[in-house]
DNA sequence: CGGCGCGTTGATTACTGTCAAACGGTGTGG
DNA sequence: CCACACCGTTTGACAGTAATCAACGCGCCG
C-alpha cells in the first residue's frame, strides 16, 4: 500500500465520480453535495491484487473507489476464492462496514486503483444530519444487493456463456452510466483466473466459454480490453435486463 | 390472498417478532419501540406458493413477515426459477422496495404465511425522525446482502452437499436467534423442487444430495421437518461460519 | 538465456441435468 | 369403500457440462 502522493486532483476527480454515481438515482441538493465535497479523506493507491480491506478486521473508515476496479473476495477453507461483486469508480467498496462492524470478506484491487478512505464518524454524522443523503447512500447498498441477487440467478440457473455475457453487460452498463466507456470498449485488467473467481468457474472453462462468446461476434476481449460489438444481442443471449440497476432518477 | 381475519394477537405477535429481530443487532430505545408498535398495518394471510409481492410492480407498502416463510423468486426467460433468499418471521420481505421503487423479483409464500403491510410513507417518516432506527433498518438490509453473498459463495465454490448443509445451518441459526427452533428441529414447508430453486439444482439432484447428507447422520429431514442432530459437524462440513449474520448486539 | 505468468489446448474424470418410470400418500367422485 | 388422479419422493439410465491434470506457446523481464 502506498500513500497517495496524488494531490487534490485525484480527490476532486473521485468526488465527482461519487456524486455523479449517487445522482444516477436521485438528484442531490447543493447542501448535500457541499457536505460530500467537504468530507475528509485519505487517498491511497493500490497495485493489482493488493488487499484494500481485509476480512475480519474492524474498520473505522469507508473506502470510496476513485480509480480502477475492486472485487469483494471470499476465501474458503480449501483455499478456493469466490468474488461476490466488482466495484467501479464512484462506488463505496465497504459502506456496509459502517454498520456491519466486522466484514466477512476482503476487498482486493483489480488493476491499479486508488481509494479514498473516509472516517466512519464523518459518514455517520452525514447520515444523521441529512436523512435524504442517508437514503441515497442506503439505496446504493440496496443496488449492490440487487446486483448480488442477479449474480445468484446467473450462478444458479444460467449457462456459463450467459453468465459471462451477463457480467460484461453489467459492467458495460454500469461503466456507461458514469461515462467510463470509451467508444464501445473498456479496460478490464483481470486475468481469466480472476474472472473464474467471479463466475465460480475454473480458469480452463472461462477460457473455453470466452472463446464461444467471441465466436458469436457480439464481443471481443483481448489484452484485458473488452469491446461490446452488439450490446442488444449480447444482452438477449445473457438474459440481461438493466432494470435491477435502478439507473433512473427518482425522488428517494 | 385472503384478508386477515386474524385479530390483534397476530399483529402483536408479529410486531414482537420484528422488534426481537431488530434487537438481535442493537438495542432499541423505548421511544423507537413505541413508534414501531404504533405503525399502521394491514395483515394478510397467504397460502403456499402465492405471490406476496409481484415482480415489476410499483409498491407503496413494505411487507413484514409475521408467520411462516417466504422466498424471493426470480423467473427466467426459459421458465426456470431461482430463489435468492428465504425470509423468516420478523423479517421485512421487501424493505428494499422503500427505495428501489421497482422490484426485479417476486416474493412467494412458503407454507402458510401471514404478512403485515406497512405504508411506505409511515416507514419513511419513521426513518426521517429516528436516525438510529433508520440505521437499524438499513442494517437489516445489509445483513440480507451478506446472506446473498454467502449464497454466491456456496453456488460458486461449494459442493451440492456443502451448499444444502449451509442452507440448513443458516436457517437453523437464524431461527434459533429468534426463538423459533423447537428442540433441535424446525418445520420447513417446502418441496425438494423448491429447495432446488434455492440451491440452483435440479429436483433429482436435491434428492440425491439430501440422501448423502442424511447418511452422515448430522441431520434428518422428513415430512418437511428438519432436525439438526450435530450442528457442529454439519457446520464444519458446510463451511458455515455465522459471523456474517451479525448476531451480536452492538451500537450501530 | 531462463523463469514466470497468462492464455490455450487435449485428455480424462467427476458432477449435475434430463428423461422416464415407479411408489406412496391424499383427496375426490362414483 | 374403492378407483383414480395428483403431488412429491425416489430410483435408474443416459447425456451434457465443468473440473482436473498435464502440457505447450508466447511475451516479458531479470
XYZ file of C-alpha atoms (C1' of nucleotides) in Angstrom:
564
model
C 0.000 0.000 0.000
C 1.466 3.325 -0.987
C 0.377 6.629 0.460
C -1.149 8.794 -2.209
C 1.201 11.411 -3.480
C -1.720 12.209 -5.738
C -2.827 15.720 -4.920
C -6.188 17.422 -4.931
C -6.907 16.435 -8.499
C -7.382 12.740 -7.723
C -9.556 13.682 -4.798
C -11.726 16.062 -6.804
C -11.944 13.636 -9.647
C -13.042 10.854 -7.336
C -15.513 13.017 -5.508
C -17.053 13.979 -8.821
C -17.343 10.266 -9.603
C -19.110 9.605 -6.302
C -21.579 12.451 -6.756
C -22.261 11.504 -10.342
C -22.752 7.938 -9.234
C -25.200 8.853 -6.473
C -27.065 11.249 -8.753
C -27.753 8.439 -11.177
C -30.595 7.515 -8.862
C -31.746 10.814 -7.373
C -30.686 14.449 -7.549
C -28.776 15.807 -4.561
C -29.307 19.254 -3.104
C -26.478 21.817 -3.179
C -26.058 21.496 0.574
C -25.779 17.721 0.346
C -23.252 17.999 -2.421
C -21.204 20.518 -0.492
C -21.128 18.287 2.572
C -19.889 15.377 0.499
C -17.195 17.572 -1.000
C -16.048 18.638 2.446
C -15.567 15.080 3.685
C -12.084 14.485 4.987
C -10.425 11.716 3.040
C -7.140 9.957 2.814
C -6.238 8.768 -0.659
C -4.284 5.548 -1.061
C -3.152 3.783 -4.213
C -3.141 0.023 -4.597
C -1.480 -2.309 -7.046
C -3.308 -5.176 -8.687
C -4.184 -7.930 -6.238
C -3.479 -5.958 -3.090
C -5.942 -6.099 -0.230
C -7.783 -2.819 0.144
C -9.838 -4.031 3.070
C -9.009 -7.207 4.902
C -11.544 -9.793 6.057
C -12.341 -9.963 9.764
C -10.818 -6.605 10.508
C -12.782 -3.984 12.399
C -12.781 -0.943 10.189
C -13.259 2.684 11.142
C -13.257 4.094 7.633
C -15.263 3.628 4.456
C -13.396 3.206 1.196
C -14.538 5.108 -1.852
C -13.102 3.780 -5.087
C -11.679 6.656 -7.135
C -9.888 4.880 -9.966
C -9.608 1.317 -11.185
C -11.648 -1.697 -10.177
C -12.023 -3.651 -6.957
C -13.542 -7.020 -6.124
C -15.053 -8.465 -2.977
C -13.259 -11.708 -2.338
C -14.310 -14.539 -0.050
C -11.791 -17.232 0.794
C -12.783 -20.807 1.596
C -11.246 -23.390 3.890
C -9.782 -25.248 0.922
C -8.053 -22.185 -0.481
C -10.602 -21.525 -3.196
C -11.768 -17.990 -3.761
C -15.113 -16.574 -4.800
C -15.678 -12.963 -5.677
C -19.120 -11.589 -4.903
C -19.003 -8.152 -6.510
C -16.984 -5.894 -8.745
C -16.760 -2.208 -7.957
C -16.141 0.639 -10.364
C -15.027 4.220 -9.724
C -17.524 6.197 -7.686
C -18.602 3.141 -5.672
C -18.199 2.826 -1.941
C -16.483 -0.509 -1.580
C -17.364 -1.107 2.064
C -20.120 1.269 3.010
C -21.748 -1.725 4.687
C -18.791 -1.767 7.082
C -20.254 1.389 8.610
C -22.978 -0.696 10.262
C -21.742 -4.268 9.941
C -18.644 -3.596 12.064
C -16.910 -6.792 11.007
C -16.555 -7.722 7.376
C -16.745 -11.361 6.333
C -14.694 -10.750 3.195
C -11.758 -8.847 1.787
C -11.763 -6.265 -0.967
C -8.905 -6.560 -3.438
C -7.724 -4.147 -6.063
C -8.173 -5.146 -9.709
C -5.671 -3.317 -11.841
C -4.089 -0.248 -10.360
C -6.628 1.508 -8.200
C -6.915 4.409 -5.815
C -9.246 4.594 -2.853
C -10.329 7.480 -0.643
C -10.903 6.494 2.957
C -13.493 8.470 4.910
C -13.745 8.094 8.706
C -16.882 6.352 9.894
C -17.685 9.175 12.261
C -17.919 11.635 9.383
C -20.147 9.294 7.409
C -22.248 8.756 10.475
C -22.649 12.481 11.074
C -23.593 12.987 7.459
C -26.314 10.356 7.601
C -27.681 11.701 10.859
C -27.952 15.283 9.674
C -29.049 14.643 6.116
C -31.753 11.971 6.031
C -32.199 12.222 2.297
C -28.493 11.738 1.717
C -28.646 8.792 4.094
C -31.394 7.299 1.950
C -29.347 7.734 -1.201
C -26.400 6.001 0.445
C -28.712 3.284 1.720
C -30.020 2.961 -1.811
C -26.512 2.426 -3.133
C -26.114 -0.548 -0.796
C -29.524 -1.829 -1.916
C -28.389 -1.732 -5.520
C -25.284 -3.666 -4.541
C -27.668 -6.218 -3.059
C -29.728 -6.301 -6.248
C -26.545 -6.980 -8.184
C -25.757 -9.818 -5.785
C -29.157 -11.327 -6.471
C -28.504 -11.126 -10.197
C -25.236 -12.985 -9.612
C -27.123 -15.665 -7.690
C -29.541 -16.096 -10.567
C -26.655 -16.375 -13.041
C -24.812 -18.867 -10.869
C -27.862 -20.958 -10.209
C -29.720 -21.047 -13.475
C -27.682 -19.727 -16.395
C -25.145 -21.344 -18.676
C -21.505 -20.335 -18.440
C -21.848 -18.359 -21.681
C -24.857 -16.484 -20.386
C -23.172 -15.815 -17.083
C -20.020 -14.381 -18.636
C -22.130 -12.364 -21.051
C -24.197 -11.084 -18.160
C -21.095 -9.922 -16.339
C -19.965 -7.998 -19.403
C -23.406 -6.437 -19.801
C -23.489 -5.465 -16.144
C -20.077 -3.844 -16.230
C -20.695 -2.175 -19.570
C -23.972 -0.714 -18.361
C -22.613 0.497 -15.061
C -19.497 1.990 -16.603
C -21.524 3.600 -19.347
C -23.786 5.228 -16.770
C -20.842 7.050 -15.212
C -19.199 7.917 -18.516
C -16.380 5.394 -18.316
C -16.980 3.632 -21.616
C -14.602 4.628 -24.383
C -16.350 4.139 -27.701
C -17.737 0.670 -27.174
C -14.975 -0.775 -25.040
C -13.461 -0.637 -21.590
C -10.276 -1.873 -19.989
C -10.832 -4.716 -17.560
C -7.474 -5.535 -16.005
C -8.138 -9.044 -14.724
C -6.840 -12.466 -15.670
C -9.071 -15.340 -16.731
C -8.375 -16.939 -13.360
C -9.881 -13.891 -11.673
C -12.869 -13.975 -13.998
C -13.253 -17.582 -12.877
C -13.387 -16.404 -9.275
C -16.194 -14.033 -10.232
C -18.220 -16.631 -12.144
C -17.462 -19.646 -9.972
C -15.712 -21.402 -12.865
C -12.286 -22.907 -13.393
C -9.731 -20.977 -15.416
C -9.837 -23.506 -18.201
C -13.565 -23.287 -18.516
C -13.523 -19.493 -18.532
C -11.132 -19.708 -21.449
C -13.378 -22.029 -23.411
C -16.519 -20.089 -22.567
C -14.871 -16.886 -23.678
C -13.953 -18.481 -26.978
C -17.562 -19.449 -27.504
C -18.671 -15.902 -26.815
C -16.036 -14.435 -29.096
C -17.298 -16.761 -31.809
C -20.704 -15.079 -31.687
C -19.067 -11.816 -32.684
C -21.089 -9.950 -30.050
C -17.969 -9.040 -28.111
C -14.202 -9.003 -28.260
C -11.942 -9.454 -25.259
C -8.214 -9.213 -25.816
C -5.332 -7.841 -23.807
C -7.692 -7.025 -20.976
C -9.829 -4.787 -23.154
C -13.477 -5.725 -23.553
C -15.275 -4.466 -26.639
C -19.013 -4.855 -26.932
C -19.846 -5.152 -30.601
C -23.562 -5.826 -30.292
C -24.916 -4.993 -26.892
C -28.504 -5.869 -27.726
C -27.603 -9.318 -28.968
C -25.317 -9.959 -26.024
C -27.957 -8.813 -23.557
C -30.515 -11.081 -25.193
C -28.138 -14.028 -25.110
C -27.343 -13.385 -21.445
C -30.877 -12.605 -20.314
C -29.648 -9.220 -19.123
C -32.300 -6.687 -18.108
C -30.833 -3.474 -16.636
C -33.909 -2.680 -14.570
C -32.286 -4.001 -11.396
C -29.526 -1.392 -11.590
C -32.087 1.341 -10.935
C -30.490 3.704 -13.421
C -33.207 6.321 -13.375
C -33.604 9.426 -11.310
C -36.470 9.430 -8.945
C -37.124 11.046 -5.565
C -35.990 8.516 -2.967
C -54.903 -13.730 -0.937
C -57.269 -13.674 1.984
C -57.841 -10.684 4.165
C -56.693 -11.356 7.659
C -59.478 -12.197 9.973
C -56.682 -12.601 12.484
C -57.148 -10.010 15.179
C -54.759 -8.013 17.298
C -52.937 -11.104 18.524
C -51.321 -11.860 15.169
C -50.329 -8.251 14.875
C -48.823 -8.089 18.358
C -47.124 -11.392 17.870
C -45.594 -10.252 14.598
C -44.555 -6.907 15.982
C -42.797 -8.668 18.818
C -41.009 -10.790 16.233
C -39.866 -7.695 14.349
C -38.599 -5.935 17.437
C -36.847 -9.045 18.695
C -35.339 -9.477 15.281
C -34.053 -5.909 15.103
C -32.768 -6.061 18.663
C -30.584 -9.013 17.759
C -28.155 -6.444 16.414
C -28.656 -3.383 18.596
C -30.927 -2.366 21.457
C -33.801 -0.034 20.606
C -34.910 2.852 22.787
C -38.401 2.822 24.333
C -39.470 5.644 22.026
C -38.279 3.735 18.968
C -40.067 0.639 20.090
C -43.257 2.544 20.719
C -43.149 4.089 17.258
C -42.763 0.693 15.701
C -45.681 -0.617 17.694
C -47.860 2.252 16.523
C -47.250 1.575 12.853
C -50.457 1.116 10.924
C -50.520 -2.300 9.324
C -52.789 -4.445 7.271
C -52.420 -8.157 7.925
C -52.915 -10.598 5.069
C -52.608 -14.378 5.009
C -51.124 -16.307 2.120
C -51.247 -19.944 1.122
C -48.168 -21.843 -0.001
C -46.888 -20.672 -3.349
C -48.931 -17.492 -3.521
C -47.267 -14.276 -4.607
C -46.895 -11.895 -1.701
C -45.207 -9.232 -3.792
C -45.173 -9.381 -7.544
C -42.177 -8.608 -9.746
C -42.165 -5.326 -11.637
C -44.958 -3.845 -9.597
C -44.561 -0.429 -8.007
C -45.221 -0.962 -4.343
C -46.335 1.537 -1.765
C -46.105 -0.735 1.234
C -43.434 -2.809 2.944
C -44.265 -6.377 3.901
C -43.299 -7.639 7.318
C -43.415 -11.413 7.620
C -45.329 -12.392 10.754
C -45.675 -16.147 10.399
C -44.342 -18.772 8.029
C -41.598 -18.491 5.440
C -41.227 -16.534 2.238
C -38.788 -16.723 -0.650
C -37.557 -14.181 -3.154
C -38.108 -15.709 -6.558
C -36.605 -14.640 -9.866
C -38.068 -16.029 -13.063
C -36.020 -16.516 -16.221
C -36.928 -16.294 -19.881
C -36.926 -20.081 -20.167
C -39.324 -20.587 -17.286
C -36.699 -21.590 -14.779
C -36.837 -20.121 -11.318
C -34.102 -19.137 -8.882
C -34.742 -18.101 -5.330
C -32.319 -15.615 -3.868
C -33.343 -15.506 -0.223
C -35.527 -17.134 2.385
C -37.260 -14.987 4.963
C -38.378 -15.970 8.423
C -40.846 -14.332 10.816
C -39.747 -10.885 11.917
C -38.082 -10.119 8.569
C -39.126 -7.337 6.280
C -39.507 -9.091 2.955
C -39.278 -6.019 0.759
C -37.854 -3.199 2.799
C -35.638 -2.506 -0.189
C -38.795 -1.641 -2.126
C -38.990 1.503 0.004
C -36.109 2.987 -2.013
C -35.840 0.735 -5.053
C -39.337 1.632 -6.271
C -39.482 -1.250 -8.732
C -38.683 -4.778 -7.666
C -36.936 -7.128 -10.055
C -38.347 -10.213 -8.341
C -41.412 -11.636 -6.663
C -41.780 -12.810 -3.102
C -43.730 -16.026 -2.667
C -45.137 -17.600 0.456
C -43.580 -20.860 1.639
C -46.044 -22.769 3.713
C -48.940 -20.821 5.134
C -47.759 -17.343 5.996
C -49.079 -14.031 7.195
C -47.685 -10.652 6.304
C -48.240 -7.192 7.744
C -48.127 -4.425 5.161
C -46.942 -1.019 6.327
C -47.369 2.037 4.076
C -44.152 3.432 2.695
C -44.973 6.907 3.947
C -45.059 5.666 7.531
C -41.763 3.865 7.119
C -40.305 6.938 5.510
C -41.446 9.188 8.360
C -40.022 6.762 10.885
C -36.608 6.754 9.214
C -36.569 10.536 8.901
C -37.395 11.188 12.533
C -35.403 8.388 14.106
C -31.950 8.173 12.537
C -30.846 5.365 14.789
C -33.886 3.304 13.907
C -33.165 4.060 10.261
C -29.670 2.683 10.751
C -31.001 -0.492 12.308
C -33.393 -0.965 9.392
C -30.574 -0.232 6.970
C -28.518 -2.805 8.830
C -31.211 -5.411 8.340
C -30.952 -4.915 4.572
C -27.161 -5.125 4.831
C -27.461 -8.464 6.559
C -29.750 -9.640 3.786
C -26.973 -8.630 1.406
C -24.394 -10.528 3.455
C -26.608 -13.599 3.233
C -26.786 -13.121 -0.529
C -23.009 -13.061 -0.687
C -22.858 -16.295 1.281
C -25.259 -17.822 -1.253
C -22.977 -16.683 -4.070
C -20.009 -18.349 -2.397
C -21.985 -21.562 -1.944
C -23.193 -21.536 -5.549
C -19.804 -20.762 -6.962
C -17.399 -22.810 -4.924
C -19.096 -25.393 -2.744
C -20.329 -28.908 -3.434
C -24.028 -29.631 -3.501
C -23.749 -31.326 -0.091
C -21.994 -28.340 1.415
C -24.480 -25.957 -0.111
C -27.507 -27.796 1.205
C -25.832 -28.138 4.591
C -25.066 -24.433 4.580
C -28.699 -23.583 3.917
C -29.768 -25.721 6.860
C -27.145 -24.100 9.099
C -28.224 -20.637 8.011
C -31.900 -21.281 8.665
C -31.235 -23.092 11.918
C -29.067 -20.251 13.184
C -31.457 -17.503 12.169
C -34.493 -19.302 13.539
C -32.669 -20.126 16.745
C -31.780 -16.461 17.215
C -35.449 -15.500 17.275
C -36.548 -18.464 19.374
C -38.213 -20.410 16.598
C -36.308 -23.665 16.994
C -38.242 -26.396 18.749
C -35.756 -28.692 20.451
C -33.327 -29.235 17.614
C -35.741 -29.117 14.715
C -37.898 -26.777 12.696
C -40.675 -27.168 10.159
C -39.648 -26.156 6.663
C -42.702 -26.489 4.449
C -41.099 -26.678 1.025
C -40.796 -29.408 -1.579
C -37.481 -30.674 -2.913
C -38.231 -28.849 -6.156
C -38.371 -25.606 -4.201
C -35.135 -26.438 -2.414
C -33.684 -26.917 -5.886
C -34.775 -23.399 -6.786
C -32.916 -22.141 -3.722
C -29.728 -24.072 -4.430
C -29.742 -23.846 -8.213
C -30.053 -27.634 -8.510
C -32.485 -29.980 -10.201
C -35.065 -31.761 -8.096
C -33.436 -35.110 -8.724
C -30.088 -33.886 -7.567
C -31.540 -32.300 -4.452
C -32.990 -35.671 -3.608
C -29.670 -37.438 -4.004
C -27.741 -34.752 -2.172
C -30.177 -34.922 0.691
C -29.729 -38.657 0.897
C -25.982 -38.170 1.149
C -26.443 -35.685 3.959
C -28.875 -37.918 5.803
C -26.287 -40.675 5.573
C -23.860 -38.590 7.630
C -26.322 -38.636 10.497
C -25.771 -34.930 11.085
C -29.302 -34.079 10.140
C -32.708 -35.591 9.445
C -35.231 -34.140 7.019
C -38.573 -35.866 6.746
C -42.115 -34.694 6.191
C -40.879 -31.145 5.876
C -39.320 -31.189 9.328
C -35.593 -30.568 9.532
C -33.765 -31.896 12.569
C -30.185 -30.922 13.217
C -28.533 -33.783 15.059
C -24.971 -32.437 15.149
C -24.787 -28.776 14.344
C -21.033 -28.510 14.800
C -20.314 -31.342 12.422
C -22.789 -30.033 9.870
C -21.341 -26.528 10.074
C -17.857 -27.901 9.596
C -18.930 -29.976 6.633
C -20.666 -26.984 5.067
C -18.002 -24.405 5.876
C -20.625 -22.420 7.794
C -19.379 -19.516 9.921
C -22.215 -17.474 11.478
C -20.177 -14.280 11.710
C -21.841 -12.843 8.613
C -25.252 -12.914 10.268
C -24.100 -10.258 12.740
C -25.879 -11.881 15.623
C -24.399 -9.710 18.329
C -25.632 -6.539 19.921
C -23.540 -3.519 19.295
C -24.266 0.203 18.978
C -24.906 0.856 15.289
C 19.019 -17.183 -21.925
C 15.819 -18.855 -18.469
C 11.958 -18.265 -15.452
C 7.395 -16.778 -14.868
C 2.611 -15.533 -15.595
C -1.021 -15.979 -18.599
C -3.626 -17.913 -22.346
C -4.566 -22.009 -24.774
C -5.341 -26.973 -25.902
C -6.162 -32.014 -25.196
C -7.475 -35.971 -22.452
C -9.818 -37.704 -18.732
C -12.789 -37.725 -14.713
C -16.478 -36.071 -11.810
C -20.588 -33.792 -11.158
C -25.168 -32.489 -12.409
C -29.194 -32.287 -15.586
C -32.637 -34.627 -18.185
C -35.781 -38.193 -19.230
C -38.556 -41.806 -17.737
C -40.789 -44.544 -14.527
C -42.339 -46.386 -10.064
C -44.007 -45.705 -5.321
C -46.686 -43.895 -1.555
C -49.928 -40.692 0.447
C -54.032 -37.785 -0.104
C -58.242 -36.165 -1.743
C -62.247 -36.713 -4.918
C -66.003 -38.842 -7.245
C -68.594 -42.804 -8.140
C -65.495 -48.322 0.071
C -62.829 -48.322 -3.970
C -60.913 -46.399 -8.327
C -58.495 -42.732 -9.837
C -55.846 -38.555 -10.359
C -52.408 -35.790 -8.395
C -48.358 -34.491 -5.950
C -43.994 -35.207 -4.063
C -40.267 -38.531 -3.355
C -37.295 -41.864 -5.103
C -34.630 -44.675 -8.486
C -32.208 -45.867 -12.853
C -30.075 -44.826 -17.249
C -28.005 -41.634 -20.000
C -26.281 -37.133 -21.776
C -24.119 -32.824 -21.116
C -21.393 -29.597 -18.509
C -17.476 -28.355 -15.979
C -13.303 -29.663 -13.108
C -8.886 -31.558 -13.117
C -4.399 -32.801 -14.776
C -0.888 -32.041 -17.932
C 1.443 -29.739 -21.403
C 2.739 -26.072 -24.700
C 3.304 -21.359 -26.607
C 4.076 -16.655 -26.005
C 5.644 -12.281 -24.202
C 8.031 -10.003 -20.580
C 11.714 -9.223 -17.506
C 15.823 -10.044 -14.888
